[in-house]
mmCIF file with all atom_site columns, C-alpha atoms in Angstrom:
data_model
loop_
_atom_site.group_PDB
_atom_site.id
_atom_site.type_symbol
_atom_site.label_atom_id
_atom_site.label_alt_id
_atom_site.label_comp_id
_atom_site.label_asym_id
_atom_site.label_entity_id
_atom_site.label_seq_id
_atom_site.pdbx_PDB_ins_code
_atom_site.Cartn_x
_atom_site.Cartn_y
_atom_site.Cartn_z
_atom_site.occupancy
_atom_site.B_iso_or_equiv
_atom_site.pdbx_formal_charge
_atom_site.auth_seq_id
_atom_site.auth_comp_id
_atom_site.auth_asym_id
_atom_site.auth_atom_id
_atom_site.pdbx_PDB_model_num
ATOM 1   C CA . UNK A 1 1   ? -15.739 -79.284 -15.984 1.00 31.00 ? 1   UNK A CA 1
ATOM 2   C CA . UNK A 1 2   ? -16.779 -75.733 -16.844 1.00 40.00 ? 2   UNK A CA 1
ATOM 3   C CA . UNK A 1 3   ? -15.275 -74.224 -19.957 1.00 52.00 ? 3   UNK A CA 1
ATOM 4   C CA . UNK A 1 4   ? -14.968 -70.512 -20.531 1.00 75.00 ? 4   UNK A CA 1
ATOM 5   C CA . UNK A 1 5   ? -16.804 -69.178 -23.558 1.00 93.00 ? 5   UNK A CA 1
ATOM 6   C CA . UNK A 1 6   ? -15.227 -66.455 -25.649 1.00 94.00 ? 6   UNK A CA 1
ATOM 7   C CA . UNK A 1 7   ? -18.141 -64.220 -26.717 1.00 96.00 ? 7   UNK A CA 1
ATOM 8   C CA . UNK A 1 8   ? -17.266 -62.080 -29.746 1.00 96.00 ? 8   UNK A CA 1
ATOM 9   C CA . UNK A 1 9   ? -19.263 -59.775 -32.012 1.00 95.00 ? 9   UNK A CA 1
ATOM 10  C CA . UNK A 1 10  ? -21.359 -62.160 -34.133 1.00 96.00 ? 10  UNK A CA 1
ATOM 11  C CA . UNK A 1 11  ? -21.330 -60.340 -37.460 1.00 90.00 ? 11  UNK A CA 1
ATOM 12  C CA . UNK A 1 12  ? -17.521 -60.409 -37.407 1.00 93.00 ? 12  UNK A CA 1
ATOM 13  C CA . UNK A 1 13  ? -17.535 -64.240 -37.318 1.00 95.00 ? 13  UNK A CA 1
ATOM 14  C CA . UNK A 1 14  ? -19.525 -65.487 -40.317 1.00 96.00 ? 14  UNK A CA 1
ATOM 15  C CA . UNK A 1 15  ? -17.930 -68.929 -39.983 1.00 97.00 ? 15  UNK A CA 1
ATOM 16  C CA . UNK A 1 16  ? -19.877 -69.407 -36.736 1.00 97.00 ? 16  UNK A CA 1
ATOM 17  C CA . UNK A 1 17  ? -23.296 -68.447 -38.123 1.00 97.00 ? 17  UNK A CA 1
ATOM 18  C CA . UNK A 1 18  ? -25.804 -70.160 -40.370 1.00 96.00 ? 18  UNK A CA 1
ATOM 19  C CA . UNK A 1 19  ? -26.290 -68.238 -43.628 1.00 95.00 ? 19  UNK A CA 1
ATOM 20  C CA . UNK A 1 20  ? -29.780 -66.868 -42.789 1.00 96.00 ? 20  UNK A CA 1
ATOM 21  C CA . UNK A 1 21  ? -28.569 -65.858 -39.310 1.00 97.00 ? 21  UNK A CA 1
ATOM 22  C CA . UNK A 1 22  ? -25.566 -63.996 -40.710 1.00 95.00 ? 22  UNK A CA 1
ATOM 23  C CA . UNK A 1 23  ? -27.860 -62.060 -43.028 1.00 94.00 ? 23  UNK A CA 1
ATOM 24  C CA . UNK A 1 24  ? -30.228 -61.193 -40.150 1.00 94.00 ? 24  UNK A CA 1
ATOM 25  C CA . UNK A 1 25  ? -27.366 -59.977 -37.931 1.00 94.00 ? 25  UNK A CA 1
ATOM 26  C CA . UNK A 1 26  ? -25.487 -57.751 -40.387 1.00 89.00 ? 26  UNK A CA 1
ATOM 27  C CA . UNK A 1 27  ? -24.474 -54.572 -38.573 1.00 86.00 ? 27  UNK A CA 1
ATOM 28  C CA . UNK A 1 28  ? -25.924 -55.677 -35.219 1.00 90.00 ? 28  UNK A CA 1
ATOM 29  C CA . UNK A 1 29  ? -23.381 -54.971 -32.496 1.00 90.00 ? 29  UNK A CA 1
ATOM 30  C CA . UNK A 1 30  ? -25.606 -56.419 -29.742 1.00 94.00 ? 30  UNK A CA 1
ATOM 31  C CA . UNK A 1 31  ? -25.314 -60.064 -30.792 1.00 96.00 ? 31  UNK A CA 1
ATOM 32  C CA . UNK A 1 32  ? -22.258 -62.023 -29.682 1.00 97.00 ? 32  UNK A CA 1
ATOM 33  C CA . UNK A 1 33  ? -21.221 -65.529 -30.690 1.00 97.00 ? 33  UNK A CA 1
ATOM 34  C CA . UNK A 1 34  ? -19.098 -68.230 -29.084 1.00 97.00 ? 34  UNK A CA 1
ATOM 35  C CA . UNK A 1 35  ? -17.832 -71.479 -30.547 1.00 97.00 ? 35  UNK A CA 1
ATOM 36  C CA . UNK A 1 36  ? -18.939 -74.599 -28.679 1.00 97.00 ? 36  UNK A CA 1
ATOM 37  C CA . UNK A 1 37  ? -18.582 -78.358 -28.965 1.00 96.00 ? 37  UNK A CA 1
ATOM 38  C CA . UNK A 1 38  ? -21.356 -79.439 -31.390 1.00 96.00 ? 38  UNK A CA 1
ATOM 39  C CA . UNK A 1 39  ? -21.977 -82.476 -29.184 1.00 95.00 ? 39  UNK A CA 1
ATOM 40  C CA . UNK A 1 40  ? -23.063 -80.003 -26.468 1.00 94.00 ? 40  UNK A CA 1
ATOM 41  C CA . UNK A 1 41  ? -25.492 -77.995 -28.631 1.00 94.00 ? 41  UNK A CA 1
ATOM 42  C CA . UNK A 1 42  ? -28.661 -79.225 -26.922 1.00 93.00 ? 42  UNK A CA 1
ATOM 43  C CA . UNK A 1 43  ? -29.644 -76.826 -24.155 1.00 93.00 ? 43  UNK A CA 1
ATOM 44  C CA . UNK A 1 44  ? -29.260 -79.095 -21.130 1.00 94.00 ? 44  UNK A CA 1
ATOM 45  C CA . UNK A 1 45  ? -25.859 -80.380 -22.248 1.00 94.00 ? 45  UNK A CA 1
ATOM 46  C CA . UNK A 1 46  ? -24.718 -76.867 -23.183 1.00 95.00 ? 46  UNK A CA 1
ATOM 47  C CA . UNK A 1 47  ? -25.670 -75.408 -19.801 1.00 94.00 ? 47  UNK A CA 1
ATOM 48  C CA . UNK A 1 48  ? -24.057 -78.262 -17.892 1.00 94.00 ? 48  UNK A CA 1
ATOM 49  C CA . UNK A 1 49  ? -20.825 -78.256 -19.902 1.00 94.00 ? 49  UNK A CA 1
ATOM 50  C CA . UNK A 1 50  ? -20.353 -74.487 -19.930 1.00 94.00 ? 50  UNK A CA 1
ATOM 51  C CA . UNK A 1 51  ? -21.645 -73.763 -16.419 1.00 92.00 ? 51  UNK A CA 1
ATOM 52  C CA . UNK A 1 52  ? -24.603 -71.637 -17.494 1.00 92.00 ? 52  UNK A CA 1
ATOM 53  C CA . UNK A 1 53  ? -27.936 -71.689 -15.629 1.00 93.00 ? 53  UNK A CA 1
ATOM 54  C CA . UNK A 1 54  ? -30.889 -72.973 -17.681 1.00 93.00 ? 54  UNK A CA 1
ATOM 55  C CA . UNK A 1 55  ? -32.624 -69.624 -17.114 1.00 93.00 ? 55  UNK A CA 1
ATOM 56  C CA . UNK A 1 56  ? -29.977 -67.929 -19.294 1.00 93.00 ? 56  UNK A CA 1
ATOM 57  C CA . UNK A 1 57  ? -30.969 -69.963 -22.375 1.00 96.00 ? 57  UNK A CA 1
ATOM 58  C CA . UNK A 1 58  ? -34.011 -69.507 -24.589 1.00 97.00 ? 58  UNK A CA 1
ATOM 59  C CA . UNK A 1 59  ? -35.237 -72.314 -26.811 1.00 96.00 ? 59  UNK A CA 1
ATOM 60  C CA . UNK A 1 60  ? -36.681 -71.788 -30.273 1.00 96.00 ? 60  UNK A CA 1
ATOM 61  C CA . UNK A 1 61  ? -39.529 -74.234 -30.793 1.00 95.00 ? 61  UNK A CA 1
ATOM 62  C CA . UNK A 1 62  ? -40.887 -74.487 -34.338 1.00 97.00 ? 62  UNK A CA 1
ATOM 63  C CA . UNK A 1 63  ? -44.582 -75.267 -34.485 1.00 96.00 ? 63  UNK A CA 1
ATOM 64  C CA . UNK A 1 64  ? -46.579 -76.527 -37.460 1.00 96.00 ? 64  UNK A CA 1
ATOM 65  C CA . UNK A 1 65  ? -50.202 -75.418 -37.504 1.00 93.00 ? 65  UNK A CA 1
ATOM 66  C CA . UNK A 1 66  ? -53.094 -76.618 -39.641 1.00 87.00 ? 66  UNK A CA 1
ATOM 67  C CA . UNK A 1 67  ? -56.167 -74.725 -40.644 1.00 84.00 ? 67  UNK A CA 1
ATOM 68  C CA . UNK A 1 68  ? -58.374 -75.618 -43.585 1.00 84.00 ? 68  UNK A CA 1
ATOM 69  C CA . UNK A 1 69  ? -55.809 -78.143 -44.849 1.00 83.00 ? 69  UNK A CA 1
ATOM 70  C CA . UNK A 1 70  ? -53.101 -75.470 -44.994 1.00 89.00 ? 70  UNK A CA 1
ATOM 71  C CA . UNK A 1 71  ? -49.873 -76.018 -43.006 1.00 91.00 ? 71  UNK A CA 1
ATOM 72  C CA . UNK A 1 72  ? -48.101 -72.954 -41.603 1.00 94.00 ? 72  UNK A CA 1
ATOM 73  C CA . UNK A 1 73  ? -45.097 -72.556 -39.348 1.00 96.00 ? 73  UNK A CA 1
ATOM 74  C CA . UNK A 1 74  ? -44.322 -70.323 -36.389 1.00 97.00 ? 74  UNK A CA 1
ATOM 75  C CA . UNK A 1 75  ? -41.418 -70.032 -33.967 1.00 97.00 ? 75  UNK A CA 1
ATOM 76  C CA . UNK A 1 76  ? -41.905 -69.824 -30.213 1.00 97.00 ? 76  UNK A CA 1
ATOM 77  C CA . UNK A 1 77  ? -39.205 -68.517 -27.865 1.00 97.00 ? 77  UNK A CA 1
ATOM 78  C CA . UNK A 1 78  ? -39.301 -69.624 -24.238 1.00 97.00 ? 78  UNK A CA 1
ATOM 79  C CA . UNK A 1 79  ? -36.717 -69.805 -21.497 1.00 97.00 ? 79  UNK A CA 1
ATOM 80  C CA . UNK A 1 80  ? -35.192 -73.260 -21.125 1.00 96.00 ? 80  UNK A CA 1
ATOM 81  C CA . UNK A 1 81  ? -36.795 -73.488 -17.678 1.00 96.00 ? 81  UNK A CA 1
ATOM 82  C CA . UNK A 1 82  ? -40.291 -73.184 -19.203 1.00 96.00 ? 82  UNK A CA 1
ATOM 83  C CA . UNK A 1 83  ? -42.504 -75.200 -21.540 1.00 94.00 ? 83  UNK A CA 1
ATOM 84  C CA . UNK A 1 84  ? -44.440 -73.615 -24.358 1.00 93.00 ? 84  UNK A CA 1
ATOM 85  C CA . UNK A 1 85  ? -48.175 -74.393 -24.370 1.00 94.00 ? 85  UNK A CA 1
ATOM 86  C CA . UNK A 1 86  ? -48.428 -75.468 -28.027 1.00 94.00 ? 86  UNK A CA 1
ATOM 87  C CA . UNK A 1 87  ? -51.903 -77.058 -27.927 1.00 91.00 ? 87  UNK A CA 1
ATOM 88  C CA . UNK A 1 88  ? -53.480 -74.267 -25.899 1.00 93.00 ? 88  UNK A CA 1
ATOM 89  C CA . UNK A 1 89  ? -51.993 -70.790 -26.022 1.00 95.00 ? 89  UNK A CA 1
ATOM 90  C CA . UNK A 1 90  ? -50.088 -71.097 -29.322 1.00 95.00 ? 90  UNK A CA 1
ATOM 91  C CA . UNK A 1 91  ? -52.858 -72.887 -31.221 1.00 94.00 ? 91  UNK A CA 1
ATOM 92  C CA . UNK A 1 92  ? -55.490 -70.363 -30.114 1.00 94.00 ? 92  UNK A CA 1
ATOM 93  C CA . UNK A 1 93  ? -53.244 -67.339 -30.698 1.00 95.00 ? 93  UNK A CA 1
ATOM 94  C CA . UNK A 1 94  ? -52.501 -68.466 -34.258 1.00 94.00 ? 94  UNK A CA 1
ATOM 95  C CA . UNK A 1 95  ? -56.147 -69.375 -34.944 1.00 92.00 ? 95  UNK A CA 1
ATOM 96  C CA . UNK A 1 96  ? -55.232 -72.934 -35.889 1.00 92.00 ? 96  UNK A CA 1
ATOM 97  C CA . UNK A 1 97  ? -57.351 -76.047 -35.733 1.00 91.00 ? 97  UNK A CA 1
ATOM 98  C CA . UNK A 1 98  ? -54.309 -78.133 -34.869 1.00 92.00 ? 98  UNK A CA 1
ATOM 99  C CA . UNK A 1 99  ? -50.782 -77.317 -33.657 1.00 93.00 ? 99  UNK A CA 1
ATOM 100 C CA . UNK A 1 100 ? -47.811 -79.575 -33.028 1.00 93.00 ? 100 UNK A CA 1
ATOM 101 C CA . UNK A 1 101 ? -44.036 -79.494 -32.921 1.00 94.00 ? 101 UNK A CA 1
ATOM 102 C CA . UNK A 1 102 ? -42.775 -79.373 -36.513 1.00 95.00 ? 102 UNK A CA 1
ATOM 103 C CA . UNK A 1 103 ? -40.808 -82.439 -37.641 1.00 94.00 ? 103 UNK A CA 1
ATOM 104 C CA . UNK A 1 104 ? -37.028 -81.995 -37.532 1.00 94.00 ? 104 UNK A CA 1
ATOM 105 C CA . UNK A 1 105 ? -36.499 -82.556 -41.275 1.00 94.00 ? 105 UNK A CA 1
ATOM 106 C CA . UNK A 1 106 ? -39.164 -79.971 -42.185 1.00 93.00 ? 106 UNK A CA 1
ATOM 107 C CA . UNK A 1 107 ? -37.696 -77.496 -39.710 1.00 95.00 ? 107 UNK A CA 1
ATOM 108 C CA . UNK A 1 108 ? -34.117 -77.784 -40.942 1.00 95.00 ? 108 UNK A CA 1
ATOM 109 C CA . UNK A 1 109 ? -35.043 -77.728 -44.642 1.00 95.00 ? 109 UNK A CA 1
ATOM 110 C CA . UNK A 1 110 ? -37.374 -74.730 -44.350 1.00 94.00 ? 110 UNK A CA 1
ATOM 111 C CA . UNK A 1 111 ? -35.057 -72.661 -42.122 1.00 96.00 ? 111 UNK A CA 1
ATOM 112 C CA . UNK A 1 112 ? -31.664 -73.515 -43.631 1.00 95.00 ? 112 UNK A CA 1
ATOM 113 C CA . UNK A 1 113 ? -30.416 -74.126 -40.083 1.00 97.00 ? 113 UNK A CA 1
ATOM 114 C CA . UNK A 1 114 ? -29.013 -77.170 -38.325 1.00 96.00 ? 114 UNK A CA 1
ATOM 115 C CA . UNK A 1 115 ? -31.031 -79.066 -35.738 1.00 92.00 ? 115 UNK A CA 1
ATOM 116 C CA . UNK A 1 116 ? -29.729 -77.952 -32.350 1.00 91.00 ? 116 UNK A CA 1
ATOM 117 C CA . UNK A 1 117 ? -28.954 -74.494 -33.734 1.00 95.00 ? 117 UNK A CA 1
ATOM 118 C CA . UNK A 1 118 ? -32.441 -73.288 -34.683 1.00 96.00 ? 118 UNK A CA 1
ATOM 119 C CA . UNK A 1 119 ? -32.928 -69.629 -33.801 1.00 97.00 ? 119 UNK A CA 1
ATOM 120 C CA . UNK A 1 120 ? -35.557 -66.962 -34.512 1.00 97.00 ? 120 UNK A CA 1
ATOM 121 C CA . UNK A 1 121 ? -32.915 -64.828 -36.238 1.00 97.00 ? 121 UNK A CA 1
ATOM 122 C CA . UNK A 1 122 ? -33.157 -65.314 -39.997 1.00 96.00 ? 122 UNK A CA 1
ATOM 123 C CA . UNK A 1 123 ? -36.338 -67.374 -40.145 1.00 96.00 ? 123 UNK A CA 1
ATOM 124 C CA . UNK A 1 124 ? -38.306 -67.420 -43.401 1.00 96.00 ? 124 UNK A CA 1
ATOM 125 C CA . UNK A 1 125 ? -40.279 -64.268 -44.150 1.00 93.00 ? 125 UNK A CA 1
ATOM 126 C CA . UNK A 1 126 ? -43.842 -64.356 -42.887 1.00 93.00 ? 126 UNK A CA 1
ATOM 127 C CA . UNK A 1 127 ? -43.254 -66.746 -40.006 1.00 96.00 ? 127 UNK A CA 1
ATOM 128 C CA . UNK A 1 128 ? -44.741 -65.454 -36.750 1.00 97.00 ? 128 UNK A CA 1
ATOM 129 C CA . UNK A 1 129 ? -42.167 -65.342 -33.936 1.00 97.00 ? 129 UNK A CA 1
ATOM 130 C CA . UNK A 1 130 ? -43.951 -65.634 -30.594 1.00 97.00 ? 130 UNK A CA 1
ATOM 131 C CA . UNK A 1 131 ? -41.648 -64.486 -27.804 1.00 98.00 ? 131 UNK A CA 1
ATOM 132 C CA . UNK A 1 132 ? -42.550 -65.274 -24.225 1.00 97.00 ? 132 UNK A CA 1
ATOM 133 C CA . UNK A 1 133 ? -42.600 -62.252 -21.914 1.00 97.00 ? 133 UNK A CA 1
ATOM 134 C CA . UNK A 1 134 ? -39.999 -63.878 -19.632 1.00 97.00 ? 134 UNK A CA 1
ATOM 135 C CA . UNK A 1 135 ? -37.519 -64.005 -22.546 1.00 97.00 ? 135 UNK A CA 1
ATOM 136 C CA . UNK A 1 136 ? -37.972 -60.305 -23.272 1.00 97.00 ? 136 UNK A CA 1
ATOM 137 C CA . UNK A 1 137 ? -37.502 -59.512 -19.577 1.00 97.00 ? 137 UNK A CA 1
ATOM 138 C CA . UNK A 1 138 ? -34.163 -61.385 -19.451 1.00 96.00 ? 138 UNK A CA 1
ATOM 139 C CA . UNK A 1 139 ? -31.217 -59.006 -19.974 1.00 96.00 ? 139 UNK A CA 1
ATOM 140 C CA . UNK A 1 140 ? -29.239 -61.517 -22.064 1.00 96.00 ? 140 UNK A CA 1
ATOM 141 C CA . UNK A 1 141 ? -30.183 -64.961 -23.363 1.00 97.00 ? 141 UNK A CA 1
ATOM 142 C CA . UNK A 1 142 ? -28.290 -67.696 -25.148 1.00 97.00 ? 142 UNK A CA 1
ATOM 143 C CA . UNK A 1 143 ? -29.949 -68.852 -28.388 1.00 97.00 ? 143 UNK A CA 1
ATOM 144 C CA . UNK A 1 144 ? -28.958 -70.887 -31.412 1.00 97.00 ? 144 UNK A CA 1
ATOM 145 C CA . UNK A 1 145 ? -26.748 -69.544 -34.185 1.00 98.00 ? 145 UNK A CA 1
ATOM 146 C CA . UNK A 1 146 ? -28.109 -71.621 -37.041 1.00 97.00 ? 146 UNK A CA 1
ATOM 147 C CA . UNK A 1 147 ? -25.246 -74.084 -36.489 1.00 98.00 ? 147 UNK A CA 1
ATOM 148 C CA . UNK A 1 148 ? -24.635 -76.709 -33.791 1.00 97.00 ? 148 UNK A CA 1
ATOM 149 C CA . UNK A 1 149 ? -21.050 -75.530 -33.231 1.00 97.00 ? 149 UNK A CA 1
ATOM 150 C CA . UNK A 1 150 ? -21.830 -72.103 -31.799 1.00 98.00 ? 150 UNK A CA 1
ATOM 151 C CA . UNK A 1 151 ? -24.301 -70.144 -29.683 1.00 97.00 ? 151 UNK A CA 1
ATOM 152 C CA . UNK A 1 152 ? -25.448 -66.527 -29.697 1.00 97.00 ? 152 UNK A CA 1
ATOM 153 C CA . UNK A 1 153 ? -25.759 -64.244 -26.678 1.00 97.00 ? 153 UNK A CA 1
ATOM 154 C CA . UNK A 1 154 ? -28.343 -61.518 -27.308 1.00 97.00 ? 154 UNK A CA 1
ATOM 155 C CA . UNK A 1 155 ? -30.437 -59.081 -25.270 1.00 97.00 ? 155 UNK A CA 1
ATOM 156 C CA . UNK A 1 156 ? -33.836 -60.678 -24.622 1.00 96.00 ? 156 UNK A CA 1
ATOM 157 C CA . UNK A 1 157 ? -35.471 -57.493 -25.888 1.00 96.00 ? 157 UNK A CA 1
ATOM 158 C CA . UNK A 1 158 ? -33.766 -57.959 -29.278 1.00 96.00 ? 158 UNK A CA 1
ATOM 159 C CA . UNK A 1 159 ? -35.963 -60.999 -29.937 1.00 96.00 ? 159 UNK A CA 1
ATOM 160 C CA . UNK A 1 160 ? -39.097 -58.870 -29.534 1.00 96.00 ? 160 UNK A CA 1
ATOM 161 C CA . UNK A 1 161 ? -37.830 -56.597 -32.324 1.00 95.00 ? 161 UNK A CA 1
ATOM 162 C CA . UNK A 1 162 ? -37.468 -59.326 -34.971 1.00 94.00 ? 162 UNK A CA 1
ATOM 163 C CA . UNK A 1 163 ? -39.685 -59.310 -38.070 1.00 93.00 ? 163 UNK A CA 1
ATOM 164 C CA . UNK A 1 164 ? -42.979 -61.009 -37.230 1.00 94.00 ? 164 UNK A CA 1
ATOM 165 C CA . UNK A 1 165 ? -42.298 -60.932 -33.477 1.00 97.00 ? 165 UNK A CA 1
ATOM 166 C CA . UNK A 1 166 ? -45.160 -60.793 -30.988 1.00 97.00 ? 166 UNK A CA 1
ATOM 167 C CA . UNK A 1 167 ? -44.607 -60.756 -27.232 1.00 98.00 ? 167 UNK A CA 1
ATOM 168 C CA . UNK A 1 168 ? -47.125 -62.922 -25.375 1.00 96.00 ? 168 UNK A CA 1
ATOM 169 C CA . UNK A 1 169 ? -47.232 -65.247 -22.369 1.00 95.00 ? 169 UNK A CA 1
ATOM 170 C CA . UNK A 1 170 ? -46.530 -68.674 -23.901 1.00 94.00 ? 170 UNK A CA 1
ATOM 171 C CA . UNK A 1 171 ? -46.531 -70.711 -20.699 1.00 89.00 ? 171 UNK A CA 1
ATOM 172 C CA . UNK A 1 172 ? -49.193 -71.395 -18.093 1.00 78.00 ? 172 UNK A CA 1
#
């Protein structure tokens, strides 16, 4: 069954946004939010339940990198139809000795966002946000809202304008 989503201006619905996301979106008329079933927050389930093609969703993958014993974090944005090359492209681009997907508990505690709602909007200051070129070229993409019970619809180009954002090809 396909449900209809009611997309509304995000900054007018603080109850549907994680606290850091709300702060990042203040005054932004381009971001819209829709309430969803939290059990359908994961991309594949969301797209199936709400009748959206995978190519309309962008996933935020948090990566932990190590260099000289120091752990750093970065966010990578790729379309749901693609896979980010963490051990190749991302590791080399960030100049890390080692790169891997960050553990869920570290990701949620450091971002202040719920697992299944992680988004590049409102990430901690200083985190690089690597945005795949295909995301930027997509007129509108669905991303997390910081909470499992809602999703954001934003212009792909908006993600390239975030603090710390760099547009690169993240897939092979």
